[in-house]
Short mmCIF file of C-alpha atoms in Angstrom, two decimals:
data_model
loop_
_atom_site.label_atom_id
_atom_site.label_comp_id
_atom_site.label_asym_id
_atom_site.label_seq_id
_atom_site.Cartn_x
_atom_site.Cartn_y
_atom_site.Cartn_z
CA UNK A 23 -13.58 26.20 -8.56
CA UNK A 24 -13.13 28.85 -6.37
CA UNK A 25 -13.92 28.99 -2.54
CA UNK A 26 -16.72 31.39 -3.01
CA UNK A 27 -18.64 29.39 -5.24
CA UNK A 28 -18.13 26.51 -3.87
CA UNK A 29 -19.40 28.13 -0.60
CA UNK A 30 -22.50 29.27 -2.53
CA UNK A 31 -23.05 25.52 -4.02
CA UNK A 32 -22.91 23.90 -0.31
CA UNK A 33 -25.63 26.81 0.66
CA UNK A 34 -27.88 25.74 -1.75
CA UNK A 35 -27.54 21.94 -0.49
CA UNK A 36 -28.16 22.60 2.69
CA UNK A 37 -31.35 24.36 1.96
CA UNK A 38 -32.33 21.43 0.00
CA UNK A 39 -31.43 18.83 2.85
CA UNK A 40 -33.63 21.54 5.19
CA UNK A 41 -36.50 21.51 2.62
CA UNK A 42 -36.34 17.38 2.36
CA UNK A 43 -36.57 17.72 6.38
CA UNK A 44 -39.35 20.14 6.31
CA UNK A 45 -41.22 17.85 3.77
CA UNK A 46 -40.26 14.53 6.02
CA UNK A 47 -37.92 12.79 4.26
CA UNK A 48 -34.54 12.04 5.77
CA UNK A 49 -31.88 12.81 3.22
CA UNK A 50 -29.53 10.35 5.32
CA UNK A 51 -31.48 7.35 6.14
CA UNK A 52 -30.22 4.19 8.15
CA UNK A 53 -31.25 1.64 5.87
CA UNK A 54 -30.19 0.51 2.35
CA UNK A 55 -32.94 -1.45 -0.02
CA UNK A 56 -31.80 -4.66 -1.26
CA UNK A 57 -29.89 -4.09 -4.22
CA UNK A 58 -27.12 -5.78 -6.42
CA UNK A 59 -23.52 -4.12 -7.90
CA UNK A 60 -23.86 -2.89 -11.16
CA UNK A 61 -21.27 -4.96 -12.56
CA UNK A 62 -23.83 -8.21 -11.88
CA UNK A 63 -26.49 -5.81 -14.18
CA UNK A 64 -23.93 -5.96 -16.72
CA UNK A 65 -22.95 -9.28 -16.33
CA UNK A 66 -26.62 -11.09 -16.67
CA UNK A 67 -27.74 -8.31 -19.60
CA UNK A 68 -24.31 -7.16 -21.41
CA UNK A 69 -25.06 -8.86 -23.97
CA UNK A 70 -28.62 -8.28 -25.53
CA UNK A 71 -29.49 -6.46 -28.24
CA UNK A 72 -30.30 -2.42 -28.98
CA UNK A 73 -33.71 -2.34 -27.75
CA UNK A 74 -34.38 -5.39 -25.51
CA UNK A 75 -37.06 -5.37 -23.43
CA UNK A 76 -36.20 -7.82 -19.89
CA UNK A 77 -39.33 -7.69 -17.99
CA UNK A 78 -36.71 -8.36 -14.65
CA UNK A 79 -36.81 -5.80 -12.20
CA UNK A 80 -33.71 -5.03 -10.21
CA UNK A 81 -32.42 -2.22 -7.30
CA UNK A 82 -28.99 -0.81 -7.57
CA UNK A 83 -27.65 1.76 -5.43
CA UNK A 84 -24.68 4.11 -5.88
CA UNK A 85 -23.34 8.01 -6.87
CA UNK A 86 -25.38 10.38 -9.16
CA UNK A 87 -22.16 10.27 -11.30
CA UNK A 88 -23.49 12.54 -14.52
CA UNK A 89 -27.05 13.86 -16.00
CA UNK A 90 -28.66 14.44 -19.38
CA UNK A 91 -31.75 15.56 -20.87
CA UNK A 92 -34.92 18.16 -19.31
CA UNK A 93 -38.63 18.56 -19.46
CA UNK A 94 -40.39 15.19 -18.75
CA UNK A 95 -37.64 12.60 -18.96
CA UNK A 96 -33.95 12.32 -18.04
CA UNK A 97 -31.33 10.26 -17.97
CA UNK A 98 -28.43 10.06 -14.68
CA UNK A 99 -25.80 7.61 -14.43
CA UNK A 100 -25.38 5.78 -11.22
CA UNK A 101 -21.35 4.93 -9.76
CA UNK A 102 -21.24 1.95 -7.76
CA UNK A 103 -17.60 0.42 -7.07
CA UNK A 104 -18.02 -1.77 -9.63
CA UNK A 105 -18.85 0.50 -12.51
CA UNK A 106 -22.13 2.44 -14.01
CA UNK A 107 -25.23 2.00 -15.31
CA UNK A 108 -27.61 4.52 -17.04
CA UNK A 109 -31.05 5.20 -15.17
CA UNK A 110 -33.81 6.34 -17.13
CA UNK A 111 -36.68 8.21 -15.45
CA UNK A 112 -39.44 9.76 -16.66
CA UNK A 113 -42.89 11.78 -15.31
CA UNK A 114 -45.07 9.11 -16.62
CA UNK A 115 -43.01 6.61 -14.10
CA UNK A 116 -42.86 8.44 -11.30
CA UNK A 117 -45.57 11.01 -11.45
CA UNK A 118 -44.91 14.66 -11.18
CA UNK A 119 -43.68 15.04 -7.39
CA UNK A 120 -40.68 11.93 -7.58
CA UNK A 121 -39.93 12.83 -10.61
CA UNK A 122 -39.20 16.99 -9.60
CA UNK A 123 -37.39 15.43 -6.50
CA UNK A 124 -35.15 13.44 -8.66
CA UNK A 125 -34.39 16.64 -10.83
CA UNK A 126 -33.63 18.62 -7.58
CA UNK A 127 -30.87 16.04 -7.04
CA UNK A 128 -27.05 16.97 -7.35
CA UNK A 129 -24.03 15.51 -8.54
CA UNK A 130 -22.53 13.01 -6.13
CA UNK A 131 -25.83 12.25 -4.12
CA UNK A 132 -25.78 8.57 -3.43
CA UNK A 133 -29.27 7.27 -4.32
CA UNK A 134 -31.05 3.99 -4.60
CA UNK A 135 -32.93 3.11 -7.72
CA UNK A 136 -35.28 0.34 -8.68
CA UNK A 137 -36.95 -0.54 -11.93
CA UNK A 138 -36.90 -2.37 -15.01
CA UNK A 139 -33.68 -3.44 -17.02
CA UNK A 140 -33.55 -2.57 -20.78
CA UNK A 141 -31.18 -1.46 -23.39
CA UNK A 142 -31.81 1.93 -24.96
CA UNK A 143 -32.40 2.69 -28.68
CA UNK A 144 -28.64 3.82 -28.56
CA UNK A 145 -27.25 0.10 -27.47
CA UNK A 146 -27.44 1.32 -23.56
CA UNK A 147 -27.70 -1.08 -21.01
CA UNK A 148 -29.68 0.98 -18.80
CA UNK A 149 -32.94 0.89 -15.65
CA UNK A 150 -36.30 2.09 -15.90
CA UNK A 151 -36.57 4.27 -12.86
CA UNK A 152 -40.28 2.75 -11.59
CA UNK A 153 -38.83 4.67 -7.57
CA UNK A 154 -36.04 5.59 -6.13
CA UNK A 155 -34.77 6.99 -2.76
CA UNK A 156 -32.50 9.25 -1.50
CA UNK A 157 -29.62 7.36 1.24
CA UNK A 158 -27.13 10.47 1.33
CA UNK A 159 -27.04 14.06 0.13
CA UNK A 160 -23.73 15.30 -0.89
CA UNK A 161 -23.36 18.88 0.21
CA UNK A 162 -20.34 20.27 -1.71
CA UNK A 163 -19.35 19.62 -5.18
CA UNK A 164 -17.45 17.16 -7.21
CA UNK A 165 -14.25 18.29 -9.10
CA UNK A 166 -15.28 19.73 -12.54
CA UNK A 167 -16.18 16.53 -14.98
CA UNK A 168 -13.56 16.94 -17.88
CA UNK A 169 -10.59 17.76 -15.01
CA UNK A 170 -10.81 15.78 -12.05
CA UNK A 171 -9.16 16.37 -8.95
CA UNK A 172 -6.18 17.48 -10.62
CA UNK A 173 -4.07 19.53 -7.23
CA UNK A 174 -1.45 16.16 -6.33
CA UNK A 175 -1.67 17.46 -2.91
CA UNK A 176 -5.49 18.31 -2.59
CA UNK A 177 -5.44 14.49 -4.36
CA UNK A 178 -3.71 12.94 -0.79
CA UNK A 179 -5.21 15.17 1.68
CA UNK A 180 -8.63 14.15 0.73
CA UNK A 181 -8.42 11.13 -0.67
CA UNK A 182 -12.11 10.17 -0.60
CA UNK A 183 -12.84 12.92 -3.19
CA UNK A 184 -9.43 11.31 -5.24
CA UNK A 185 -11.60 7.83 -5.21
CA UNK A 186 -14.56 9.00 -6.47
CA UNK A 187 -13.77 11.35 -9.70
CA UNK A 188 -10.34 9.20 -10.38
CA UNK A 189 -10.59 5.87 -11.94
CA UNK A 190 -6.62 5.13 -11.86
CA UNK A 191 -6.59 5.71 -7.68
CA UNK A 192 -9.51 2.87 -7.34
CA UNK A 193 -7.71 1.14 -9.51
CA UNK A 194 -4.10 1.43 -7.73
CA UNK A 195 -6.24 0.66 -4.66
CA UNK A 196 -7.86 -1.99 -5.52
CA UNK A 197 -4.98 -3.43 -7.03
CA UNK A 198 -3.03 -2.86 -3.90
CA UNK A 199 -5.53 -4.73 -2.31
CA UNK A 200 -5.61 -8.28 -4.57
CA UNK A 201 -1.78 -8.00 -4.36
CA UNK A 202 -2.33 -8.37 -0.84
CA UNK A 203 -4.41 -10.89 -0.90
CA UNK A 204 -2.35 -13.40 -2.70
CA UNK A 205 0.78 -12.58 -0.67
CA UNK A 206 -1.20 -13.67 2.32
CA UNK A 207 -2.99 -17.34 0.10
CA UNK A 208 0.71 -18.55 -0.60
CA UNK A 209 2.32 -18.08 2.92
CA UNK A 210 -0.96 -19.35 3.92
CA UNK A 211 -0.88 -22.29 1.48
CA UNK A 212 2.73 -23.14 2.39
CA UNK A 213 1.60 -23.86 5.95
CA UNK A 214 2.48 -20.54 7.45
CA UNK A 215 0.84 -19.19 10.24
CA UNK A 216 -0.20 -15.35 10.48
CA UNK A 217 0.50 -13.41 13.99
CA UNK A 218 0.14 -10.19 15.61
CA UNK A 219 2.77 -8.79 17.71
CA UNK A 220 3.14 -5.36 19.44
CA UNK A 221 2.95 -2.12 17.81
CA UNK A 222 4.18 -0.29 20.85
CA UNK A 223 7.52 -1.68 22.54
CA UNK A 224 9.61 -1.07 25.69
CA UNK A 225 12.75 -1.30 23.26
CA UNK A 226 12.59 -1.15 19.15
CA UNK A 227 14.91 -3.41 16.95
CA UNK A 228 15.26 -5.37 13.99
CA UNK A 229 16.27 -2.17 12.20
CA UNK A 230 18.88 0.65 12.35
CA UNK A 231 15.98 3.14 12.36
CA UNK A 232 14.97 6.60 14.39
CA UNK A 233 12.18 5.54 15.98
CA UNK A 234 9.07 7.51 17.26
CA UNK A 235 8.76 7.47 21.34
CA UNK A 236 5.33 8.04 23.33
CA UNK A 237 5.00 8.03 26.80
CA UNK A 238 3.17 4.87 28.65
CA UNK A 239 1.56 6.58 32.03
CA UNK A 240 0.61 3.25 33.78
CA UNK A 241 4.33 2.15 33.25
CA UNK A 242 5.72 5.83 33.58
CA UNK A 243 8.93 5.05 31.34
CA UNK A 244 8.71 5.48 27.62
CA UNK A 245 8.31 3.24 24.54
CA UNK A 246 8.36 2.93 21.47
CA UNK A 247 6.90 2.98 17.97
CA UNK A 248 7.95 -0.21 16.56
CA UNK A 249 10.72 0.00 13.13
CA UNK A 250 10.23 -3.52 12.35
CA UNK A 251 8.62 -7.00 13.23
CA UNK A 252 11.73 -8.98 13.27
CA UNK A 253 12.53 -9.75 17.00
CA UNK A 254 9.33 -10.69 18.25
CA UNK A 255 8.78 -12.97 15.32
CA UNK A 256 11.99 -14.89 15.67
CA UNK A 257 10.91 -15.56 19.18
CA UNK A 258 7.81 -17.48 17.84
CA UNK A 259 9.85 -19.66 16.31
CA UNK A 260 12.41 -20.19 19.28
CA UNK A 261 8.72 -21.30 20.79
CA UNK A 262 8.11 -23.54 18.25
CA UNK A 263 5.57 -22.11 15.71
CA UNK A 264 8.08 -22.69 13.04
CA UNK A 265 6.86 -20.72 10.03
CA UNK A 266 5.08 -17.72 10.78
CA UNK A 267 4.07 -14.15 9.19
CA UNK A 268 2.85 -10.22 9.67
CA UNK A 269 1.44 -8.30 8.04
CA UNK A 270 1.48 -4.73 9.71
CA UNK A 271 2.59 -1.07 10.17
CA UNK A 272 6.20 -0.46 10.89
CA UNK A 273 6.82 3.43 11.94
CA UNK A 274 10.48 5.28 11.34
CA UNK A 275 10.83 8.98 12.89
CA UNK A 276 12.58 9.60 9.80
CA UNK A 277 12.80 11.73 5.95
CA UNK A 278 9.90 11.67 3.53
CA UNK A 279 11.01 11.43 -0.19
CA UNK A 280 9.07 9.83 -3.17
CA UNK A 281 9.99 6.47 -1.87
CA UNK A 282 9.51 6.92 2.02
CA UNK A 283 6.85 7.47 3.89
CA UNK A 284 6.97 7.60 8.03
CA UNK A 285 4.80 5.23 8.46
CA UNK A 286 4.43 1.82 5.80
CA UNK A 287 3.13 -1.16 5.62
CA UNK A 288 5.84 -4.30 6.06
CA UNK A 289 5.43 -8.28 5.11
CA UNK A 290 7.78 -10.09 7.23
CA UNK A 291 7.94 -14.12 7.62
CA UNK A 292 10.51 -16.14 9.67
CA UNK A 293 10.73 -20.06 8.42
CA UNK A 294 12.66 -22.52 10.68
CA UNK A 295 15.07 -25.45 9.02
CA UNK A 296 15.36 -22.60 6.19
CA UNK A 297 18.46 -20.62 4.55
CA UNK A 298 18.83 -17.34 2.89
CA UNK A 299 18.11 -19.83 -0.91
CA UNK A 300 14.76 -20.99 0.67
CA UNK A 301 13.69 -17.07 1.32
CA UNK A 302 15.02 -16.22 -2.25
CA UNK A 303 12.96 -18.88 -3.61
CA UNK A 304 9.73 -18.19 -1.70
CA UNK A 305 9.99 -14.62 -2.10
CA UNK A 306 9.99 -14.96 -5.93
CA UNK A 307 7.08 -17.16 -5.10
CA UNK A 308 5.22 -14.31 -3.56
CA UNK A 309 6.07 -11.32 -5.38
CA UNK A 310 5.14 -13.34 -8.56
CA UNK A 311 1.78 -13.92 -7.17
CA UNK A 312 1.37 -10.50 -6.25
CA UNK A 313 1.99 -9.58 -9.47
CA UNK A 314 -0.54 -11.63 -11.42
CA UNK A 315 -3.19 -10.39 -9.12
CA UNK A 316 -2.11 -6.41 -9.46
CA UNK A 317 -1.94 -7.38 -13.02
CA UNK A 318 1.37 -6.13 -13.12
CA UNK A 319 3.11 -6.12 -17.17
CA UNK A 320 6.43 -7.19 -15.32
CA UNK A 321 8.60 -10.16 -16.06
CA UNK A 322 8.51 -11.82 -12.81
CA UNK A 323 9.17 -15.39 -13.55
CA UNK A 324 11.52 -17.59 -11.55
CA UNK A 325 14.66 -17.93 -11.74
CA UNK A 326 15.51 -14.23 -11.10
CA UNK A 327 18.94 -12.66 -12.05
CA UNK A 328 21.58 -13.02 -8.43
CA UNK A 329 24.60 -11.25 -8.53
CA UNK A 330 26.60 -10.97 -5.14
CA UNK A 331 26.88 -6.87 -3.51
CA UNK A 332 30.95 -7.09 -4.75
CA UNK A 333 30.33 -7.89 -8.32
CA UNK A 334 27.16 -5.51 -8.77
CA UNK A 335 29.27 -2.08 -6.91
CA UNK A 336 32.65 -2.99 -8.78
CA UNK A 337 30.52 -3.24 -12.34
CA UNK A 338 28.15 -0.19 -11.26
CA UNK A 339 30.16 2.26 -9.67
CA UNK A 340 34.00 1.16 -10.59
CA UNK A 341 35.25 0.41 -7.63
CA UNK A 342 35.99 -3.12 -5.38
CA UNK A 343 33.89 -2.12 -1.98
CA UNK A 344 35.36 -5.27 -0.32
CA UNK A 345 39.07 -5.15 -1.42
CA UNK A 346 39.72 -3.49 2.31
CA UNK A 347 37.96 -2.11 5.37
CA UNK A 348 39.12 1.64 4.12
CA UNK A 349 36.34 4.11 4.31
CA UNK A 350 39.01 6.99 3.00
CA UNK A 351 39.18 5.04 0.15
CA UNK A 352 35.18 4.47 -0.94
CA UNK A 353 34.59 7.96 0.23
CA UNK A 354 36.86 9.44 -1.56
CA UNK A 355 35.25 7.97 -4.88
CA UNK A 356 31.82 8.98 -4.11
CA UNK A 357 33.01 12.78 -3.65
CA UNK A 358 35.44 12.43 -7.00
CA UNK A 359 31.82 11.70 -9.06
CA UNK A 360 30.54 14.54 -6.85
CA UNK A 361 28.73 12.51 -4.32
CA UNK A 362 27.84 14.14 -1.04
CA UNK A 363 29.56 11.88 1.69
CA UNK A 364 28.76 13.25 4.61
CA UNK A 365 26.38 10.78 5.66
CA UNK A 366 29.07 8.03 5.35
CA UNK A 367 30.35 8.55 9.15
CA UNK A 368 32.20 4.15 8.69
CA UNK A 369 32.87 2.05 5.88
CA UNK A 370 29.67 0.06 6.04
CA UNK A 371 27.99 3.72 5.67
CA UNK A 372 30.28 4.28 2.17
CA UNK A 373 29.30 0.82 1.70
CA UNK A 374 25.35 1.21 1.50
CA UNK A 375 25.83 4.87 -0.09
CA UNK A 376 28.05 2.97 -3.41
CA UNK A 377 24.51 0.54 -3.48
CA UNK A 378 21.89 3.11 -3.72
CA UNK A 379 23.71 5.61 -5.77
CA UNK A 380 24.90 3.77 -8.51
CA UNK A 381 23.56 0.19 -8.20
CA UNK A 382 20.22 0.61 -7.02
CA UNK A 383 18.53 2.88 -9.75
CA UNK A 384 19.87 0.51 -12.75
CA UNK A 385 18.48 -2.37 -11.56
CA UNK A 386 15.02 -2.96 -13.59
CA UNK A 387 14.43 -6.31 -13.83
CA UNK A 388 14.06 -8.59 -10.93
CA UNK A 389 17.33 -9.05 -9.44
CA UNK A 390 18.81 -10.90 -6.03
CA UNK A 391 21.62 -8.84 -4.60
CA UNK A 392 23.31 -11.34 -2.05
CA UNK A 393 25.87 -11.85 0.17
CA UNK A 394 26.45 -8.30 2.46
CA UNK A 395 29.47 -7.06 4.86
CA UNK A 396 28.86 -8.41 8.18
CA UNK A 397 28.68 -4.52 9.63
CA UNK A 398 25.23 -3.96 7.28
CA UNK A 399 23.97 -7.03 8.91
CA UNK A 400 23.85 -7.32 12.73
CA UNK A 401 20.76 -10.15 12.63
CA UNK A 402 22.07 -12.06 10.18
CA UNK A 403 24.52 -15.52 10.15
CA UNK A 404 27.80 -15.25 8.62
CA UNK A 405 28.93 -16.77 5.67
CA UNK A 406 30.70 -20.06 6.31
CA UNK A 407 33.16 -19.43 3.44
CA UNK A 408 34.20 -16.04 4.29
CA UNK A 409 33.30 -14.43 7.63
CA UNK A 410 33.21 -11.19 6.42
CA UNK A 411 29.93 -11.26 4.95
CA UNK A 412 26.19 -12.49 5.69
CA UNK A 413 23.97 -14.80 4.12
CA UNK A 414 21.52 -12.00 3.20
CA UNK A 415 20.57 -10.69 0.13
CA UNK A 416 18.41 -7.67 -1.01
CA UNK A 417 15.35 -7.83 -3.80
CA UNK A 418 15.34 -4.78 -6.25
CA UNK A 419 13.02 -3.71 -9.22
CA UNK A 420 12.49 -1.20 -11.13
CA UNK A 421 15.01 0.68 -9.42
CA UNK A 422 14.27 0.25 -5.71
CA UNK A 423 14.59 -2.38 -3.05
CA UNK A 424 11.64 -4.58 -2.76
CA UNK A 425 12.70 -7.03 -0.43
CA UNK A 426 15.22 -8.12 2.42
CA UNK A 427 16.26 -11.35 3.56
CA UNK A 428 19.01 -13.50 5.60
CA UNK A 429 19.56 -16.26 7.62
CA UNK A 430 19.23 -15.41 10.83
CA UNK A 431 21.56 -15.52 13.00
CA UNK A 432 21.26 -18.02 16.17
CA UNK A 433 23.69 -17.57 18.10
CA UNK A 434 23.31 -16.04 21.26
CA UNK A 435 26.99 -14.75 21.82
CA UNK A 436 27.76 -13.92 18.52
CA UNK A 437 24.71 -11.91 18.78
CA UNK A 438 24.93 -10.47 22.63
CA UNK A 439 28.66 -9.34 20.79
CA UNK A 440 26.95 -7.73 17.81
CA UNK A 441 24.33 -5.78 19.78
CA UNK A 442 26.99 -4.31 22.09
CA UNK A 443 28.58 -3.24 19.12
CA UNK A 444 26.10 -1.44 17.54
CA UNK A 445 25.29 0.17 20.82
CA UNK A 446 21.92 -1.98 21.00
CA UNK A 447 20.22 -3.79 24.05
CA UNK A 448 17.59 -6.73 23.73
CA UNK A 449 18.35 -9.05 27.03
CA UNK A 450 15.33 -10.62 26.48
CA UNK A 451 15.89 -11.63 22.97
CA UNK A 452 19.08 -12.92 24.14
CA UNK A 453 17.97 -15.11 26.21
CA UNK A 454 15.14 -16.16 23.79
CA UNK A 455 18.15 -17.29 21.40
CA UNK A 456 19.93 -19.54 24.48
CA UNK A 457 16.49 -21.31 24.65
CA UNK A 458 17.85 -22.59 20.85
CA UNK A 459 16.70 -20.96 17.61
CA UNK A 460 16.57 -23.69 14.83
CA UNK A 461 18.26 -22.64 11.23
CA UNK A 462 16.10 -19.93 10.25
CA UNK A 463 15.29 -17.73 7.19
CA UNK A 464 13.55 -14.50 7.54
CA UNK A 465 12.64 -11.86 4.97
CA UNK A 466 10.71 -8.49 5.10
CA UNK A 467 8.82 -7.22 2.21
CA UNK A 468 7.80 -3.91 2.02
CA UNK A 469 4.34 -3.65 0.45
CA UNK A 470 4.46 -0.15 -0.26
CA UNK A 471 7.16 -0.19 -2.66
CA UNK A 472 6.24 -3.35 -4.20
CA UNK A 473 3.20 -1.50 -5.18
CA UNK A 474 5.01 1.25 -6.87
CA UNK A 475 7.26 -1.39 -8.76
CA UNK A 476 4.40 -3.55 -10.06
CA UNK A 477 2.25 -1.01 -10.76
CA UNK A 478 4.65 1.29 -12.12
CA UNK A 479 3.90 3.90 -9.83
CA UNK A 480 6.71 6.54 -8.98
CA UNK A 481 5.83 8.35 -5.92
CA UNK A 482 4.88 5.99 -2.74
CA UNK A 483 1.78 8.37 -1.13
CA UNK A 484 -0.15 7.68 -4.92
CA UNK A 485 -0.06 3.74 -3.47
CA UNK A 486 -0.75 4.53 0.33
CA UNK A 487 -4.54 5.83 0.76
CA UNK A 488 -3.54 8.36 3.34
CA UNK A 489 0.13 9.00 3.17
CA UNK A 490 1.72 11.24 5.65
CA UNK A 491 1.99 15.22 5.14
CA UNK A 492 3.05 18.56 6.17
CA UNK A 493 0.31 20.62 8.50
CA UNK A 494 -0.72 23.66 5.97
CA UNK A 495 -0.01 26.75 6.98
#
């Protein structure tokens, strides 16, 4: 539709909320009459016959969602979030003034309607209009019926428009939203306990991340956007809380591509007197129950395929990562196969760039990548059969990472040596770790891309409601 006539169609709205005024009726009223979802309609009446007559009286609200029929009866179907039912109103009802009030309604008013239930010579389930009321005039139109909201962009900048003429974004959202749900009932049932920590911190870790930085006046010194939950959490269990979870925004001043978004939404849960096996184990757990409640068609079922990092880059991309500590040497296979490499600044960099170029997209099925060079890993404990590597392990499906996971490392030397290295600072979480942190697993999922894997979405802003974008010019 063009701006002009959509211009033209809000004119002609606004007149009509003016005339309601003039005639004293409030086309945005405070109060809602009691009412039930149409899906409860359906559910008590589904099932009778072309024709029945109920004799119950019910009030739904919702959407003026489409309209048939002229002259002295009509028929409008009302959009709650549950689904729609037909509404049948007629002169004889509603007498001559309602009844030319309802026909001055538009697509997309939201509208109350009371009446008798029945099912229509054509096997309708469907409400007698006996009154109805007007609870909020919508003033520009909906998206043409047979093409939706159809511009992917115009589809994420206004979202609330993408809800209500697309049945597959309510459905990603609400899907998103079960998936949720049941993440949260098993670490809940399994005795963990569910914490807030800050948002906004004097100095970010748990992640090699570019992070965003604000100014804090009161303090007048900077801080910081957090990249990740990890450190605080870890020091609830050095105080004791034992098994405990988040579920939050994380924030990375960093690309955007179909897979990352600036700002995401992270599960992270730290378990005392638990290993790197316990996390693998509870995070098939998890993910499996987030999948039966997003009503996912993957295979999730435990056990999942584990294959160490070594064995899956030497099968995927031909070469033994861990044979040396020579960067020449992995860069200079990327860039034979025509890989950019100049990203990969160490060998941990080539390291990384071998996993997501040729590993990482081949993996569909649920798979445990595990044990990582100790340089990928400054958080986590080191292997006690080969000190070179981490107890850690990566989750991947359908072609991206879904979660990550280690034991964490606990001591506070080995870590006060690590941080220096990596040209980090945390003196506080230092000395958290001297007070003695207990054998710990911890593991970060990132909801967002689950999402996209279960639902087999394959862009991440179609699974965040308002994902982050470019100003227009």
């Amino acid at each position: 539709m063009s701006g002009d006539a959509e211009d033209r169609i809000r004119a002609d709205r606004i007149a009509k909320v003016e005339a309601m005024r003039a005639a004293g009726v409030d086309p945005y009223p405070a109060r809602t009459p009691a009412r039930v979802p149409v899906d409860e309609v359906r559910e008590r009446f589904g099932s009778l016959e072309t024709g029945a007559e109920t004799g119950e009286r019910l009030a739904v609200a919702g959407r003026i969602a489409a309209r048939r029929g002229h002259g002295k009866a009509m028929f409008l179907d009302l959009a709650d979030r549950t689904g729609r039912l037909q509404l049948h109103a007629t002169v004889d009802a509603l007498g001559d003034d309602r009844y030319a009030a309802l026909a001055e309604t538009d697509l997309g008013d939201v509208i109350a309607a009371a009446g008798e239930v029945f099912v229509s010579r054509r096997g309708e389930l469907s409400l007698r209009v006996g009154e109805w009321h007007m609870l909020a005039k919508c003033l520009r139109p909906l998206p043409e019926k047979w093409h939706g909201l159809t511009d992917v962009e115009l589809r994420h900048r206004r979202r609330y428009v993408d809800l209500l003429v697309n049945e597959d974004s309510r459905r990603v959202a609400l899907a998103r939203s079960r998936m949720v749900s049941a993440m949260r009932a098993v670490l809940d049932g399994d005795g963990f306990v569910e914490v807030e920590t800050p948002v906004l911190q004097p100095i970010y870790g748990g992640a090699a991340a570019q992070p965003f930085t604000t100014y804090y006046n009161e303090f007048e010194r900077e801080f910081y956007l957090r990249i990740a939950d990890e450190l605080y959490l870890k020091r609830l269990i050095v105080g004791g809380l034992e098994r405990v979870y988040e579920i939050g925004k994380d924030f990375r001043n960093e690309g955007v591509s179909f897979k990352h978004n600036p700002e995401f939404t992270m599960l992270e849960w730290y378990e005392a007197y638990g290993d790197y096996e316990d996390g693998m184990r509870r995070v098939e757990a998890v993910v499996a129950a987030a999948g039966t409640a997003a009503g996912s068609e993957i295979d999730l079922t435990p056990p999942w395929r584990r294959q160490t990092l070594r064995e899956a880059i030497r099968e995927g991309a031909g070469i033994d990562p861990m044979a040396d500590r020579d960067r020449g040497r992995l860069v200079g296979h990327l860039e034979e196969r025509g890989v950019d490499t100049s990203a990969d600044e160490t060998w941990a960099d080539a390291v990384d760039h071998l996993l997501s170029h040729f590993v990482e997209p081949a993996i569909e099925e649920p798979t445990f990548l595990t044990d990582y060079p100790v340089e990928l890993s400054p958080l986590a404990k080191r292997s006690p059969n080969d000190g070179g590597v981490v107890e850690r392990f990566e989750a991947f499906c359908m072609g991206m990472e879904i979660a990550n996971g280690y034991t964490e490392l606990n001591d506070p030397a080995d870590q006060a040596a690590r941080f220096q290295g990596a040209g980090q600072a945390d003196a506080d979480y230092i000395t958290a770790l001297e007070y003695g942190m207990p054998p710990t697993v911890g593991v970060g999922i990132g909801i967002d891309r689950l999402a996209m894997a279960l639902l087999g979405i394959r862009s991440i802003r179609e699974v965040i409601l308002f994902p982050t974008l470019r100003a227009r010019e």
